[in-house]
Structure formats: structure tokens, C-alpha cells
XYZ file of C-alpha atoms in Angstrom:
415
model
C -99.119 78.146 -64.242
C -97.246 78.276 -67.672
C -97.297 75.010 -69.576
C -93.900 74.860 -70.023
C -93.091 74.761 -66.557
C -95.861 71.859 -66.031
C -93.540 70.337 -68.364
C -90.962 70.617 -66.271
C -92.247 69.562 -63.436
C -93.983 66.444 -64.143
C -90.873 65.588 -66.460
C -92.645 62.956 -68.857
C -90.226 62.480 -72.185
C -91.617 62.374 -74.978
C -95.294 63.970 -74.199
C -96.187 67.211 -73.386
C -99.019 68.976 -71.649
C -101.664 70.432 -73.830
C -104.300 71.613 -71.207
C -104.988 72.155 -67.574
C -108.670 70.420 -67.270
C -108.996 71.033 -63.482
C -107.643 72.555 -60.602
C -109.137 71.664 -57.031
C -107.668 71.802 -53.640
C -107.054 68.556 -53.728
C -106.847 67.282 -56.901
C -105.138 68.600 -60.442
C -106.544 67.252 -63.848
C -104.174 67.846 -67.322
C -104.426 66.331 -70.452
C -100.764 64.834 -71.952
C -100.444 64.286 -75.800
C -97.763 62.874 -77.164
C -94.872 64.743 -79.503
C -96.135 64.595 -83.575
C -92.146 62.903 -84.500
C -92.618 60.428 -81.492
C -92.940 56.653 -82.846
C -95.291 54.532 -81.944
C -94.272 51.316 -80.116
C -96.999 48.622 -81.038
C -99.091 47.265 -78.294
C -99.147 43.194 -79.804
C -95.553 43.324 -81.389
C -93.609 45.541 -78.927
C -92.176 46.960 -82.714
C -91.739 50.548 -83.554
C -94.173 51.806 -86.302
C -93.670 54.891 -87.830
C -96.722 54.124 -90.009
C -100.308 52.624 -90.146
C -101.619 55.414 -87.418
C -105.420 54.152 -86.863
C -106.746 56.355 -84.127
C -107.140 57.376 -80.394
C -108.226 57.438 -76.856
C -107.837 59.122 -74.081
C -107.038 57.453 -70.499
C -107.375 58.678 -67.192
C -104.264 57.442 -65.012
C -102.765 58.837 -61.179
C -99.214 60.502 -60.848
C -96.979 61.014 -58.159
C -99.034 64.294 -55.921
C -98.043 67.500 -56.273
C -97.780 69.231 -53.381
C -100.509 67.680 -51.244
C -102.826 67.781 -54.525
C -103.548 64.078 -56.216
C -102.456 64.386 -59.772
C -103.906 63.074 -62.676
C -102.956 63.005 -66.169
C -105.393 62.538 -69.195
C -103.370 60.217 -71.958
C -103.707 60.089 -75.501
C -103.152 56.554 -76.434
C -102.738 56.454 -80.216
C -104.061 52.844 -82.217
C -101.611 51.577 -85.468
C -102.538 48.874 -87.731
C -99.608 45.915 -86.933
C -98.535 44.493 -89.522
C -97.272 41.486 -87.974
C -100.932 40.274 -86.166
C -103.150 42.450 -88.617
C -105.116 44.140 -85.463
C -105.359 47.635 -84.423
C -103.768 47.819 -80.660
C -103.420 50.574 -78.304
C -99.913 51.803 -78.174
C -97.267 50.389 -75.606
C -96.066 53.542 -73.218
C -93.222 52.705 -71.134
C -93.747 55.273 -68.495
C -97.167 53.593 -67.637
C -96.187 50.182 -67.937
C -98.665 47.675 -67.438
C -100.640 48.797 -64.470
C -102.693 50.755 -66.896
C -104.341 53.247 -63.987
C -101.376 54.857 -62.654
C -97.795 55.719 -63.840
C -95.105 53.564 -63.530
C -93.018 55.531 -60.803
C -96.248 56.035 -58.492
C -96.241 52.198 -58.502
C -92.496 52.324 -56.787
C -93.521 54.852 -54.586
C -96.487 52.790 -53.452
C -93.689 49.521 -53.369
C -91.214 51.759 -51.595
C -94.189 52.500 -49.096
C -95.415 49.237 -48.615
C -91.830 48.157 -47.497
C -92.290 50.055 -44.420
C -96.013 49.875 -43.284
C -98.856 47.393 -44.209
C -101.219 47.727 -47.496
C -103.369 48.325 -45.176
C -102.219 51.477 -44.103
C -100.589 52.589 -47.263
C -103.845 52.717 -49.039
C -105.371 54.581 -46.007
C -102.432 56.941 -46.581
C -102.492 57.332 -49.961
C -106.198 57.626 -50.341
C -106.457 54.075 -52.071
C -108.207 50.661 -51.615
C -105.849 48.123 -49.677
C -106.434 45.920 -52.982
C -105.702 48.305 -55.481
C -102.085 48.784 -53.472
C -101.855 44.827 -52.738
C -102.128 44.327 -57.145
C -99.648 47.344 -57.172
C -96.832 46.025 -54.932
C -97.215 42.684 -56.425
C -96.733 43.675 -59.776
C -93.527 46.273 -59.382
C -91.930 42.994 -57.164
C -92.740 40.375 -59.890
C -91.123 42.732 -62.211
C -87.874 43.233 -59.436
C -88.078 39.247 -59.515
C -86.982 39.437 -63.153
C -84.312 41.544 -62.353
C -82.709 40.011 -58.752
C -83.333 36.374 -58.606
C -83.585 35.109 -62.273
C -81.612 32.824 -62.585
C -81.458 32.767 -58.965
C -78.166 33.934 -57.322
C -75.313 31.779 -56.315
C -74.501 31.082 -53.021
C -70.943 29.877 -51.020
C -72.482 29.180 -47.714
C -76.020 28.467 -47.868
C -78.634 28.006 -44.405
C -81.915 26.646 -44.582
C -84.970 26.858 -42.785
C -88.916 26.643 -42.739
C -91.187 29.073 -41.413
C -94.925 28.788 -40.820
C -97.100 31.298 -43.181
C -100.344 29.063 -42.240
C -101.945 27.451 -39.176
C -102.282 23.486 -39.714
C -98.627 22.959 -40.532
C -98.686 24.837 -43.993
C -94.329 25.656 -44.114
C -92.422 27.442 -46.210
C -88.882 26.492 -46.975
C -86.391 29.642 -46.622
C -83.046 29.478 -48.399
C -80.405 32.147 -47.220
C -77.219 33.431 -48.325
C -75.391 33.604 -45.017
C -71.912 35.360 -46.209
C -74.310 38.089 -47.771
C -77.342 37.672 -45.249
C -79.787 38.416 -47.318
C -83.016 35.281 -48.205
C -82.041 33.997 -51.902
C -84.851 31.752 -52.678
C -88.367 30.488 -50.841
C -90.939 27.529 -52.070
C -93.852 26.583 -50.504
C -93.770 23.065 -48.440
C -90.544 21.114 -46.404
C -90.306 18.260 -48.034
C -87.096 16.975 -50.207
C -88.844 17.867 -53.051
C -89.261 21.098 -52.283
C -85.682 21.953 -51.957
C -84.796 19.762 -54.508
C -86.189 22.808 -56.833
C -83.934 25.375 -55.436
C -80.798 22.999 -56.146
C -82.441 22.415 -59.512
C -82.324 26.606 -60.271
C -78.803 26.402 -59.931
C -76.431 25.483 -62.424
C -74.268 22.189 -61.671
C -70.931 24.409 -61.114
C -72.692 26.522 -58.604
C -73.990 23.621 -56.750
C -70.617 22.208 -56.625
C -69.266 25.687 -55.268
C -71.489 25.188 -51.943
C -69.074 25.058 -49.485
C -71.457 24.714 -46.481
C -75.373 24.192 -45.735
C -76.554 25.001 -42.382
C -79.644 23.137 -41.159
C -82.002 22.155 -38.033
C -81.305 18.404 -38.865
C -84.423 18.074 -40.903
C -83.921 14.413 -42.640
C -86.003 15.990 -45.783
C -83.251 18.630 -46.254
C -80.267 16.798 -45.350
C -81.092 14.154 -48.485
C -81.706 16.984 -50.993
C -78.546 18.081 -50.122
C -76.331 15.214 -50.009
C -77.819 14.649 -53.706
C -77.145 18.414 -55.215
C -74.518 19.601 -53.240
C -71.540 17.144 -53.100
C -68.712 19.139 -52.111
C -71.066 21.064 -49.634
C -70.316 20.408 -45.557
C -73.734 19.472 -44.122
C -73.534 21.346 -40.481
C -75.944 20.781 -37.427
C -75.139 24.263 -36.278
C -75.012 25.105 -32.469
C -78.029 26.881 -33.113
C -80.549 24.634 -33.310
C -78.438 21.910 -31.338
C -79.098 24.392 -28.537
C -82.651 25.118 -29.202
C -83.421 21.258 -29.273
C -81.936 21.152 -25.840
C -83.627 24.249 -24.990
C -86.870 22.350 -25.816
C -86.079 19.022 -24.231
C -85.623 20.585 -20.949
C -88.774 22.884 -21.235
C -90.704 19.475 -21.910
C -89.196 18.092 -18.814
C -90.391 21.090 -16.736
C -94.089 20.817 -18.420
C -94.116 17.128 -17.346
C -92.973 18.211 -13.871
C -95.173 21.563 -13.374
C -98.414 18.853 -14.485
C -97.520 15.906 -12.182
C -97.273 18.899 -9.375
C -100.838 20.261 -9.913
C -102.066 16.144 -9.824
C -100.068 16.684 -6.542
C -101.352 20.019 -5.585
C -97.566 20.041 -4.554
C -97.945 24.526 -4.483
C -94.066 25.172 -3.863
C -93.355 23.201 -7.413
C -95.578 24.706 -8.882
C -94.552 27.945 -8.216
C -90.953 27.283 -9.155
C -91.997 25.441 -12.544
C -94.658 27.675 -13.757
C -93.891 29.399 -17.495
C -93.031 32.428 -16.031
C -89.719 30.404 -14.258
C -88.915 28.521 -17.490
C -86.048 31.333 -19.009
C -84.028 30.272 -15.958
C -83.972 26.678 -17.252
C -82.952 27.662 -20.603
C -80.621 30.813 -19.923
C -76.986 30.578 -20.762
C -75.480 29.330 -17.244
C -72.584 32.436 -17.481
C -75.742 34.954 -18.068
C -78.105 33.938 -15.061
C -78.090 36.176 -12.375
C -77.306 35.314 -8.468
C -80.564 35.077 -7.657
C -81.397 33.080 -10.799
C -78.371 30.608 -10.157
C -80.249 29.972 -6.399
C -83.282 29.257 -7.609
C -82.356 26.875 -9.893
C -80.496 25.138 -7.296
C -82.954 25.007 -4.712
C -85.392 23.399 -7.735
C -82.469 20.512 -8.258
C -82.400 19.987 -5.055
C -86.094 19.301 -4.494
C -87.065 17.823 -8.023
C -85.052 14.735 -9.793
C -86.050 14.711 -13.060
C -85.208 18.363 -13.618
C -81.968 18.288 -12.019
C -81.131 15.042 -14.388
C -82.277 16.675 -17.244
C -80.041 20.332 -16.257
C -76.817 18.484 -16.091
C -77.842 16.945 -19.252
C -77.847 19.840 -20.809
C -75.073 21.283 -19.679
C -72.897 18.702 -20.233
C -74.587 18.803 -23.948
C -73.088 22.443 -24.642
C -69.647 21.951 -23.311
C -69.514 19.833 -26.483
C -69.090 23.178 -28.498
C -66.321 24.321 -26.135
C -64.128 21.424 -26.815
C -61.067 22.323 -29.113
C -61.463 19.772 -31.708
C -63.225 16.942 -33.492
C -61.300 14.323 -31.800
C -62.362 15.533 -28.363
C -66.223 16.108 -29.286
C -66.441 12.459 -30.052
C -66.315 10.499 -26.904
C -67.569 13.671 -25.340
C -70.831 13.099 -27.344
C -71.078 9.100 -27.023
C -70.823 9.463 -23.176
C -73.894 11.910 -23.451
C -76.097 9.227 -25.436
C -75.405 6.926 -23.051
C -75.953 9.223 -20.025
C -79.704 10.373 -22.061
C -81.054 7.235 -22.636
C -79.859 5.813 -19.131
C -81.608 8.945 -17.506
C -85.091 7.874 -17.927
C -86.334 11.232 -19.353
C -88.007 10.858 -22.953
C -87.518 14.117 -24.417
C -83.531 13.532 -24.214
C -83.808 9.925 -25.234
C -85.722 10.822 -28.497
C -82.584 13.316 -29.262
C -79.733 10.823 -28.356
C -81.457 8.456 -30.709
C -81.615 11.090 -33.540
C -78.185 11.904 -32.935
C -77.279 8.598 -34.044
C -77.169 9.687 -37.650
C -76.635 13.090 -37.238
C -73.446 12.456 -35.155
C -71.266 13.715 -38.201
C -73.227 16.511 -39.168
C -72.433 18.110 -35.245
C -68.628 17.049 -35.839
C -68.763 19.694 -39.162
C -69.580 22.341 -36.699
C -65.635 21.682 -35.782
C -64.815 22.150 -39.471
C -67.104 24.693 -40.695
C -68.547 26.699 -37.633
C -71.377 28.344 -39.883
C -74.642 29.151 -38.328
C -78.036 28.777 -39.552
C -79.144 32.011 -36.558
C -79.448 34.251 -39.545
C -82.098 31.907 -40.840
C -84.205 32.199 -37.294
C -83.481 35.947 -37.049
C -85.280 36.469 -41.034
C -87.867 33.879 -39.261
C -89.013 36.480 -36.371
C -88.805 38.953 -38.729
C -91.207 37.024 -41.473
C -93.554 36.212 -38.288
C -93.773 40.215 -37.484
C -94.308 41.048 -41.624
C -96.909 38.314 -41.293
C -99.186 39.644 -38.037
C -98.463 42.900 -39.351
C -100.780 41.761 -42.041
C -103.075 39.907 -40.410
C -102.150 36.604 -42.332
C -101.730 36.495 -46.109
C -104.214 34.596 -48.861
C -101.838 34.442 -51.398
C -98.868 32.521 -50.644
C -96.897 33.521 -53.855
C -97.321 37.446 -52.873
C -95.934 36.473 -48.940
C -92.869 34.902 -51.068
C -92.260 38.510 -52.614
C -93.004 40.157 -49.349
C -90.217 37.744 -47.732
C -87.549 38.933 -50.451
C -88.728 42.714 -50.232
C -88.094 42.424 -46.582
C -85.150 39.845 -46.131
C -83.477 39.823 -49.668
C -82.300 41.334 -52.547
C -86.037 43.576 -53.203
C -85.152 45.271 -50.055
C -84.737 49.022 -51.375
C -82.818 49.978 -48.386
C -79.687 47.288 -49.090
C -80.217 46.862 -52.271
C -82.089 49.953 -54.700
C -84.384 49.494 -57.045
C -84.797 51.783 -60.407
């Protein structure tokens, strides 16, 4: 093949082929020099020198394949005297960047790769150690970092949420933007502090300009934001008002299903084993007929549950009511009807409710959701299993924002 056209097809500016060194069927070797008139850009400085040329090597660094051969290119790496530090560095070349070993745009490829498959399987793909591709990806997204979320991005309508990334209660605070639904910041930890940071990124205008923050009820998170964001409604969202009901009545089965095997009471069991627990927490308009009758045969039989069912229901009609005015004395006359009904898990959330009462009434205000926070939660839970786990808790930070934010090349490209 003509040189030229080697020219043309790699498309390198400012260097041009000078030699084919191999040819195999699986790999292609040529050696790249760069133009005589092309200035050297000084490795300490980051200056253009058009004088002080010292001398040269030669490194050995992977290109995107052609065809289905690997392709790599032999650089000439000229040395200048700076006159700024006094030594003799290796020139600065754009198109390699700093990964040194490959070229710049193979590094996006293997980014743009890793976005839909593990390391894992990327390196077996590419023909690559996992840990080569995990440096890689790292490096192109700390670079995208720079880019995206420095200074971080401004938000209207804000949720947040933590997420697990390590057994033994090792959370990760999640900070969305739910009008663009995309993850705008992430720090390690749940405490005050912790979000406290991500207030702290923003300026004091933008803080002001929160409108809304959508949270579980976490006390940690409601006092960070009380402090930063003043005009900002703080909203239990139905969300997680349901899920805490959800749980409540799932603990009330658990007590029941283990006082029935003391009991050997086999008809209880059967109807309050885990496999019968989605028809204690399905929607009542979505259960089926013969849902609906088993439920009611398992009031009928069993107190406790049946206590704790109208609870809940009575709980959600809350979030039908038309106004603020109406929620109120709808949502005393449940605290009093929880901690009268002699089942714990409903007492603990009547007496948290207590000080959250307002935070339920902005629902009536507001009506923002923090579910886009739990559906970027199942999704960080599959990224992380897909991977086994991750070491490095400030690369499973980039992952988050490549998969669920503004790095994600499918939303949002990426030169």
C-alpha cells in the first residue's frame, strides 16, 4: 500500500508515515515522524519552541485496528532544551495525550466500550488486560470530569439519595437533577457533612435557585439542606412514604410468618411465606381477584396483619386528598390510629412523622419525586454486580456519571 494513502487513512495531522515495519495477519507495524516545519510543544512548559532541538526517541503506542489487524504506530518523540526549567523533556503530542501507550482516540473507543459491557469483557474483546482498560476508562472520564461537572452544574429541582457500593454499611450519597434526569454529583458517606460539600460546589445564587429537594426523610440530609438551600421546598415524596409503609407491613408479616412456625400453625404459614408478601404490598387497584381473596381470607384469620393493612391503606389515601388542609387531620388521625394499634413497625413511623409532618404537606405544594433517584439506584446496583464489586470508590463515582449523568455518550457525546 502507497504511503500516501496510509496517510490518509490513519489521518494523524501533523506526522506522516515514513515506513511500513511489519505486516502480519493480525497485526500492522509503521513508523510516524513528524513534519520538519512542525513546532515543538515542550513537555515541562506546555510552550511552543521553535528552537533548542536536543534529540529523539522512538515509542511504540496502539491505534484504533484496521480492519481486524491491531495497529501500531512507531513515534518519533523529539527532546528541546526549555528554557523556562533548563531540562531536556520529551515533546508534548496532543493526539497521544497522556496515556503514553496508546493514542488518544483508542482510549474513547475503549471508554465508549466500557459504557456498554464490563472491563472485564472489553479487555477480553479487545485483546487487553482488564487493568490496562480499567487505567484507560478512568483516565478519558477524569478528563470528561473537567469538561461536564466542573464547577458542578446547577440544578432547579434537586433529589437525593444513598446507595450501597460496599457491604458493612459503606453509602454513597447520589445527587440528581430531576427536571433533566440525569446524576449531577456523588460523595462517598450519608452524613450532613457529606452533602454539605455538594451545596458547598455551588455558588450561593444557585443554591438559592433550588426550588425543591426530594428526599427519603433522612435527618442528615434534611439539615444540610435547610442550611444551603433556603428558598428550596424540602419534600417527603410519595415515594419513599410508600416504601416505608411497604416495609412496615412486610415487618408485620415476618413477625407473623415466625410466631406461626413457633406455632407450627401450617395454613399461616403458607399464606405469609415471602413468596405471598407482593400481595401485601401491591397497589390495592392492581391486585388481581384472586389476589384481593387471599388477602381477605388472611385478615380474616390473622389480627395483626389485618390492623396493620388498613393502616396502610388509610396511609395512602393521604396522597389522594385534594389539598393541604385536608391531609392534615387526615394524617393526625393516622398517628393516633398507629400508635393505638399495638404494632411497632407503624409506631416507630408515626413517631418520626412527628417532625416530618411538614415535609409530607410539601408533597401538596411541590409534587416532585425522588423515584428517579431509586430507578439510577437499581441501575448503579446492576453496573455494580456487573463488576463484581469495585476497589476503588472514586472510579465507581465516574462509572455512576458515565452511566446515569452527563459522561453518558449516548445523551450526552463526548469529543
Amino acid at each position: 500500500m502507497h504511503l500516501n494513502t496510509i496517510n490518509k487513512l490513519i489521518d494523524i495531522p501533523g506526522y506522516k508515515t515514513t515506513a511500513v515495519i511489519s505486516m502480519t495477519d493480525d497485526e500492522i507495524h509503521l513508523r510516524l515522524e513528524p513534519h520538519k516545519r512542525r513546532a515543538i510543544i515542550c513537555g515541562d512548559c506546555g510552550k511552543v519552541h521553535k528552537k533548542g532541538y536536543h534529540d529523539s526517541d522512538e515509542v511504540r503506542v496502539e491505534d484504533l485496528s484496521l480492519g481486524k489487524r491491531r495497529l501500531y504506530l512507531h513515534v518519533t518523540k523529539r527532546k528541546n532544551l526549555c528554557c523556562e526549567t533548563g531540562r531536556k523533556p520529551t515533546e508534548r503530542i496532543n493526539w497521544l495525550g497522556k496515556w503514553k501507550r496508546v493514542t488518544r482516540r483508542f482510549a474513547v473507543q475503549i471508554n465508549r466500550l466500557t459504557t456498554i459491557t464490563t472491563n472485564q469483557e472489553a479487555g477480553w474483546f479487545l485483546g487487553m488486560n482488564d487493568e490496562v482498560i480499567y487505567r484507560l476508562d478512568k483516565a478519558i472520564l477524569e478528563e470528561y470530569v473537567e469538561q461536564r461537572l466542573e464547577p458542578t452544574p446547577a440544578s432547579v429541582n434537586i433529589s437525593v439519595d444513598e446507595v450501597a457500593w460496599k457491604k458493612h454499611h459503606r453509602y454513597l450519597t447520589n445527587v440528581v437533577d430531576v427536571d433533566e434526569k440525569v446524576v449531577t454529583w456523588n460523595e462517598k458517606g450519608r452524613k450532613s457533612e457529606v452533602l454539605n460539600k455538594y451545596y458547598e460546589s455551588l455558588s450561593e445564587e444557585d443554591c438559592e435557585n433550588i426550588e425543591s429537594v426530594s428526599l427519603d426523610g433522612a435527618k442528615t440530609y434534611i439539615s444540610s439542606s435547610k442550611k444551603y438551600a433556603v428558598n428550596a421546598l424540602i419534600v417527603l415524596d410519595r415515594f419513599h412514604a410508600t416504601k416505608k409503609i411497604n416495609d412496615a407491613i412486610d415487618q408485620v408479616r415476618k413477625n407473623e410468618l415466625r410466631k406461626a412456625r413457633k406455632r407450627e400453625d401450617e395454613e399461616l404459614i403458607l399464606l405469609t411465606n415471602c413468596k405471598q408478601r407482593f400481595v401485601l404490598l401491591k397497589n390495592k387497584s392492581k391486585r388481581t381477584a384472586r389476589q384481593s381473596a387471599t388477602l381477605d381470607y388472611l385478615c380474616d384469620i390473622n389480627k395483626p396483619i389485618y390492623k396493620g393493612m388498613i393502616l396502610k391503606e388509610k396511609f395512602l389515601e393521604i396522597y389522594d386528598l385534594e389539598s393541604e388542609d385536608e391531609a392534615i387531620p387526615h394524617i393526625y388521625e393516622w398517628m393516633d390510629d398507629a400508635l393505638e394499634s399495638g404494632l411497632k413497625p407503624f409506631e416507630e413511623i408515626a413517631w418520626s412523622l412527628v417532625e416530618k409532618i411538614e415535609y409530607i404537606l410539601n408533597w401538596f405544594i411541590s409534587q416532585r419525586s425522588s423515584a428517579i433517584s431509586e430507578g439510577f439506584n437499581n441501575k448503579i446496583k446492576r453496573l455494580k454486580r456487573m463488576a463484581y464489586g469495585y476497589k476503588d470508590i472514586e472510579y465507581f463515582k465516574l462509572k455512576i456519571h458515565q452511566h446515569c449523568g452527563y459522561l453518558n455518550p449516548r445523551r450526552f457525546p463526548l469529543n
